[in-house]
GROMACS .gro file of C-alpha atoms in nm:
model
  273
    1MET     CA    1   5.842  19.476  10.932
    2SER     CA    2   5.602  19.365  10.657
    3GLU     CA    3   5.263  19.557  10.531
    4TRP     CA    4   4.982  19.309  10.683
    5LYS     CA    5   4.582  19.290  10.641
    6ALA     CA    6   4.473  19.171  10.976
    7PHE     CA    7   4.739  19.314  11.205
    8SER     CA    8   4.959  19.655  11.254
    9VAL     CA    9   5.288  19.580  11.366
   10GLU     CA   10   5.510  19.866  11.546
   11VAL     CA   11   5.846  19.820  11.658
   12ALA     CA   12   6.027  20.103  11.917
   13ASP     CA   13   6.279  20.048  12.228
   14GLY     CA   14   6.278  19.675  12.228
   15VAL     CA   15   5.924  19.624  12.290
   16ALA     CA   16   5.680  19.516  11.951
   17ARG     CA   17   5.335  19.600  11.954
   18VAL     CA   18   5.099  19.339  11.730
   19THR     CA   19   4.740  19.488  11.754
   20LEU     CA   20   4.497  19.242  11.557
   21THR     CA   21   4.277  19.488  11.297
   22GLY     CA   22   4.018  19.235  11.171
   23PRO     CA   23   3.923  19.293  10.891
   24GLY     CA   24   3.604  19.112  11.041
   25LYS     CA   25   3.381  19.287  11.263
   26GLY     CA   26   3.580  19.269  11.660
   27ASN     CA   27   3.860  19.161  11.507
   28ALA     CA   28   3.736  18.822  11.410
   29MET     CA   29   3.968  18.539  11.260
   30GLY     CA   30   3.940  18.542  10.911
   31PRO     CA   31   4.173  18.397  10.650
   32ASP     CA   32   4.426  18.705  10.651
   33PHE     CA   33   4.459  18.633  11.066
   34TRP     CA   34   4.560  18.284  10.991
   35GLN     CA   35   4.765  18.299  10.714
   36GLU     CA   36   4.960  18.636  10.868
   37LEU     CA   37   4.990  18.542  11.239
   38PRO     CA   38   5.279  18.285  11.197
   39GLU     CA   39   5.451  18.521  10.962
   40ILE     CA   40   5.444  18.814  11.211
   41PHE     CA   41   5.589  18.580  11.479
   42ALA     CA   42   5.857  18.410  11.265
   43GLU     CA   43   5.955  18.819  11.174
   44LEU     CA   44   5.983  18.888  11.527
   45ASP     CA   45   6.171  18.615  11.657
   46GLY     CA   46   6.427  18.633  11.394
   47ASP     CA   47   6.483  19.020  11.504
   48ALA     CA   48   6.780  19.105  11.736
   49SER     CA   49   6.623  19.466  11.823
   50VAL     CA   50   6.282  19.278  11.951
   51ARG     CA   51   6.340  19.133  12.318
   52SER     CA   52   5.947  19.120  12.420
   53VAL     CA   53   5.578  19.141  12.287
   54VAL     CA   54   5.252  19.332  12.343
   55LEU     CA   55   4.952  19.168  12.155
   56THR     CA   56   4.630  19.300  12.155
   57GLY     CA   57   4.307  19.440  11.957
   58ALA     CA   58   4.220  19.717  11.782
   59GLY     CA   59   3.915  19.931  11.872
   60LYS     CA   60   3.690  19.859  12.208
   61HIS     CA   61   3.735  19.481  12.147
   62PHE     CA   62   4.005  19.228  12.161
   63SER     CA   63   3.889  18.955  11.949
   64PHE     CA   64   3.517  18.805  11.887
   65GLY     CA   65   3.726  18.486  11.749
   66LEU     CA   66   3.673  18.316  11.458
   67ASP     CA   67   3.509  18.455  11.169
   68LEU     CA   68   3.245  18.255  11.067
   69ALA     CA   69   3.145  18.402  10.758
   70ALA     CA   70   3.503  18.471  10.644
   71MET     CA   71   3.581  18.068  10.691
   72ALA     CA   72   3.272  17.910  10.551
   73GLY     CA   73   3.451  17.815  10.287
   74THR     CA   74   3.644  17.612  10.492
   75LEU     CA   75   3.380  17.426  10.671
   76ALA     CA   76   3.147  17.379  10.378
   77PRO     CA   77   3.282  17.065  10.244
   78VAL     CA   78   3.349  16.856  10.550
   79LEU     CA   79   2.959  16.967  10.617
   80ALA     CA   80   2.834  16.768  10.285
   81ASP     CA   81   2.610  16.488  10.344
   82ASP     CA   82   2.857  16.276  10.168
   83ALA     CA   83   3.151  16.396  10.275
   84LYS     CA   84   3.431  16.103  10.276
   85ALA     CA   85   3.778  16.110  10.344
   86ALA     CA   86   3.889  16.355  10.104
   87PRO     CA   87   3.734  16.683  10.273
   88ARG     CA   88   3.802  16.529  10.583
   89THR     CA   89   4.163  16.459  10.531
   90GLU     CA   90   4.156  16.859  10.376
   91PHE     CA   91   3.999  16.998  10.694
   92LEU     CA   92   4.226  16.824  10.906
   93ARG     CA   93   4.503  16.962  10.756
   94GLU     CA   94   4.351  17.302  10.756
   95ILE     CA   95   4.271  17.238  11.149
   96ARG     CA   96   4.613  17.176  11.211
   97ARG     CA   97   4.763  17.476  10.992
   98MET     CA   98   4.542  17.712  11.225
   99GLN     CA   99   4.709  17.529  11.538
  100ALA     CA  100   5.008  17.565  11.417
  101SER     CA  101   4.946  17.959  11.347
  102VAL     CA  102   4.877  18.026  11.739
  103THR     CA  103   5.185  17.786  11.826
  104ALA     CA  104   5.346  18.003  11.649
  105LEU     CA  105   5.308  18.280  11.916
  106ALA     CA  106   5.392  18.066  12.195
  107GLU     CA  107   5.706  17.944  12.020
  108CYS     CA  108   5.811  18.260  11.974
  109SER     CA  109   6.169  18.324  12.219
  110LYS     CA  110   6.042  18.676  12.276
  111PRO     CA  111   5.819  18.684  12.573
  112VAL     CA  112   5.460  18.792  12.462
  113ILE     CA  113   5.210  19.007  12.687
  114ALA     CA  114   4.829  18.991  12.575
  115ALA     CA  115   4.650  19.310  12.656
  116ILE     CA  116   4.289  19.231  12.666
  117SER     CA  117   3.951  19.452  12.675
  118GLY     CA  118   3.634  19.407  12.553
  119TRP     CA  119   3.522  19.118  12.422
  120CYS     CA  120   3.769  18.790  12.381
  121ILE     CA  121   3.608  18.494  12.260
  122GLY     CA  122   3.680  18.170  12.133
  123GLY     CA  123   3.954  18.163  11.909
  124GLY     CA  124   4.045  18.477  12.098
  125LEU     CA  125   4.081  18.278  12.391
  126ASP     CA  126   4.283  18.014  12.205
  127LEU     CA  127   4.490  18.303  12.135
  128ILE     CA  128   4.594  18.455  12.456
  129ALA     CA  129   4.622  18.111  12.627
  130ALA     CA  130   4.957  18.081  12.370
  131ALA     CA  131   5.083  18.415  12.540
  132ASP     CA  132   5.305  18.427  12.845
  133ILE     CA  133   5.138  18.650  13.054
  134ARG     CA  134   4.789  18.835  13.019
  135LEU     CA  135   4.624  19.180  13.171
  136ALA     CA  136   4.294  19.321  13.137
  137SER     CA  137   4.112  19.579  13.139
  138ALA     CA  138   3.819  19.599  13.375
  139ASP     CA  139   3.535  19.552  13.071
  140ALA     CA  140   3.680  19.258  12.946
  141LYS     CA  141   3.468  18.955  12.910
  142PHE     CA  142   3.600  18.626  12.869
  143SER     CA  143   3.417  18.309  12.634
  144LEU     CA  144   3.513  17.943  12.559
  145ARG     CA  145   3.205  17.991  12.332
  146GLU     CA  146   3.285  17.704  12.111
  147ALA     CA  147   3.022  17.453  12.272
  148LYS     CA  148   2.711  17.666  12.199
  149VAL     CA  149   2.828  17.691  11.822
  150ALA     CA  150   2.858  17.285  11.838
  151ILE     CA  151   3.214  17.291  11.789
  152VAL     CA  152   3.491  17.104  12.004
  153ALA     CA  153   3.742  17.375  12.064
  154ASP     CA  154   4.060  17.269  11.892
  155ILE     CA  155   4.313  17.543  11.874
  156GLY     CA  156   4.469  17.550  12.185
  157SER     CA  157   4.260  17.632  12.481
  158LEU     CA  158   4.167  17.277  12.615
  159HIS     CA  159   4.531  17.202  12.628
  160ARG     CA  160   4.715  17.537  12.757
  161LEU     CA  161   4.418  17.675  12.987
  162PRO     CA  162   4.465  17.359  13.256
  163GLY     CA  163   4.806  17.491  13.354
  164ILE     CA  164   4.692  17.840  13.369
  165ILE     CA  165   4.327  17.803  13.505
  166GLY     CA  166   4.348  17.434  13.651
  167GLU     CA  167   4.112  17.156  13.547
  168GLY     CA  168   3.809  17.263  13.734
  169ASN     CA  169   3.748  17.641  13.625
  170LEU     CA  170   3.850  17.507  13.238
  171ARG     CA  171   3.596  17.198  13.207
  172GLU     CA  172   3.351  17.474  13.396
  173LEU     CA  173   3.405  17.772  13.086
  174ALA     CA  174   3.427  17.478  12.821
  175PHE     CA  175   3.099  17.297  12.915
  176THR     CA  176   2.869  17.577  12.950
  177ALA     CA  177   3.045  17.844  12.712
  178LYS     CA  178   2.966  18.065  12.972
  179ASP     CA  179   3.074  18.487  12.979
  180ILE     CA  180   3.278  18.587  13.234
  181ASP     CA  181   3.373  18.922  13.347
  182ALA     CA  182   3.792  19.017  13.433
  183ALA     CA  183   3.722  19.015  13.823
  184ARG     CA  184   3.653  18.636  13.774
  185ALA     CA  185   3.918  18.586  13.513
  186GLU     CA  186   4.141  18.748  13.762
  187ARG     CA  187   3.997  18.547  14.021
  188MET     CA  188   4.089  18.246  13.854
  189GLY     CA  189   4.461  18.306  13.722
  190LEU     CA  190   4.316  18.352  13.343
  191VAL     CA  191   4.508  18.710  13.396
  192ASN     CA  192   4.752  18.822  13.634
  193GLU     CA  193   4.614  19.209  13.723
  194VAL     CA  194   4.323  19.426  13.582
  195PHE     CA  195   4.315  19.745  13.487
  196GLU     CA  196   4.065  20.029  13.509
  197ASP     CA  197   4.036  20.094  13.143
  198GLN     CA  198   4.211  19.995  12.814
  199GLU     CA  199   4.405  20.282  12.832
  200ALA     CA  200   4.572  20.174  13.137
  201VAL     CA  201   4.599  19.809  13.012
  202LEU     CA  202   4.822  19.902  12.729
  203ALA     CA  203   5.041  20.127  12.913
  204ALA     CA  204   5.132  19.848  13.218
  205ALA     CA  205   5.140  19.576  12.919
  206HIS     CA  206   5.403  19.844  12.773
  207ALA     CA  207   5.562  19.912  13.125
  208MET     CA  208   5.611  19.515  13.171
  209ALA     CA  209   5.729  19.479  12.820
  210ARG     CA  210   5.999  19.692  12.888
  211GLU     CA  211   6.086  19.566  13.234
  212ILE     CA  212   6.160  19.257  13.016
  213ALA     CA  213   6.339  19.390  12.778
  214ASP     CA  214   6.578  19.512  13.023
  215ASN     CA  215   6.682  19.208  13.121
  216PRO     CA  216   6.938  18.967  12.974
  217PRO     CA  217   6.779  18.906  12.640
  218LEU     CA  218   6.951  18.570  12.618
  219VAL     CA  219   6.871  18.459  12.945
  220VAL     CA  220   6.479  18.579  12.959
  221GLN     CA  221   6.411  18.367  12.626
  222GLY     CA  222   6.647  18.074  12.750
  223ILE     CA  223   6.373  18.089  13.047
  224LYS     CA  224   6.112  18.060  12.794
  225ASP     CA  225   6.248  17.788  12.615
  226VAL     CA  226   6.273  17.594  12.927
  227LEU     CA  227   5.925  17.667  13.012
  228GLU     CA  228   5.785  17.549  12.727
  229HIS     CA  229   5.985  17.230  12.710
  230ARG     CA  230   5.822  17.145  13.048
  231THR     CA  231   5.433  17.186  12.883
  232SER     CA  232   5.510  17.163  12.477
  233PRO     CA  233   5.482  16.786  12.456
  234ALA     CA  234   5.134  16.748  12.624
  235VAL     CA  235   5.020  17.047  12.400
  236THR     CA  236   5.137  16.929  12.052
  237ASP     CA  237   4.974  16.568  12.140
  238GLY     CA  238   4.649  16.716  12.271
  239LEU     CA  239   4.659  16.915  11.974
  240ARG     CA  240   4.682  16.641  11.717
  241TYR     CA  241   4.422  16.451  11.894
  242VAL     CA  242   4.153  16.744  11.919
  243SER     CA  243   4.232  16.776  11.525
  244THR     CA  244   4.155  16.424  11.454
  245TRP     CA  245   3.853  16.400  11.641
  246ASN     CA  246   3.703  16.702  11.506
  247ALA     CA  247   3.803  16.572  11.144
  248ALA     CA  248   3.604  16.261  11.209
  249PHE     CA  249   3.325  16.394  11.410
  250LEU     CA  250   3.273  16.764  11.399
  251PRO     CA  251   3.036  16.775  11.105
  252SER     CA  252   2.695  16.711  11.241
  253LYS     CA  253   2.314  16.864  11.235
  254ASP     CA  254   2.425  17.065  11.511
  255LEU     CA  255   2.677  17.247  11.346
  256THR     CA  256   2.491  17.318  11.037
  257GLU     CA  257   2.196  17.434  11.265
  258ALA     CA  258   2.479  17.650  11.465
  259ILE     CA  259   2.581  17.831  11.148
  260THR     CA  260   2.225  17.887  11.040
  261ALA     CA  261   2.105  18.073  11.379
  262VAL     CA  262   2.410  18.280  11.350
  263PHE     CA  263   2.324  18.414  11.017
  264GLN     CA  264   1.937  18.403  11.103
  265LYS     CA  265   2.008  18.612  11.430
  266ARG     CA  266   1.810  18.316  11.628
  267ALA     CA  267   1.854  18.076  11.908
  268PRO     CA  268   1.976  17.720  11.774
  269GLU     CA  269   1.801  17.395  11.852
  270PHE     CA  270   2.029  17.130  11.910
  271LYS     CA  271   1.942  16.775  11.864
  272GLY     CA  272   2.223  16.580  11.896
  273GLU     CA  273   2.262  16.483  11.578
   0.00000   0.00000   0.00000
């Protein structure tokens, strides 16, 4: 495997372990994350020795989501008061590039099991929604946080989660941007099972990955292909729609206020502008 800045990758006995490593606090998703994620899963997809994948986060948390500080340069041009077609078009391309990064996980022919501990926020939820199976430790917390920072989630949560947790649960999480614990996540079907701690959930994820790896690999990959064929057209259409919507409507005074409030460590004051 290649050397990575935002991940570490280990392969043993047919199972690959992909670990988010940052470098942002809480494994936040900066430029290296978005570039390397599709490259990693392309390599795993083409490696016949890999039959299943465990995805997890280094340290106490899975991911704090988008690294706003590291990605500020992406938002700055389109937030300008005079932003016209050129910066909006470039922003549209950037959204679709980020979408494609997460979609690479969903499209990987090898089943992916997410092992989640601590916080899984925003982009972290987009990421685990693209996994095939999700397991959590008892301390895991989840938040579809985008509404609180004046953003319409556009990397996949709104399109992949309906089939996982149902419309009602998704709308509650998306509209309120509330935090939920592992027990609530298990009840709504976001995670298959909750384990005592991080060590236990990682052990369970590897045991399940090993169980998958022991099955005929081409059959397992065929099952995933058939399942993805059922859902991917709607997801693809939805991602294109939300990327276009955000390129047109995401830039706002509320978004600027949200970002400013994050850096000033205060509550934002939204005015619908």
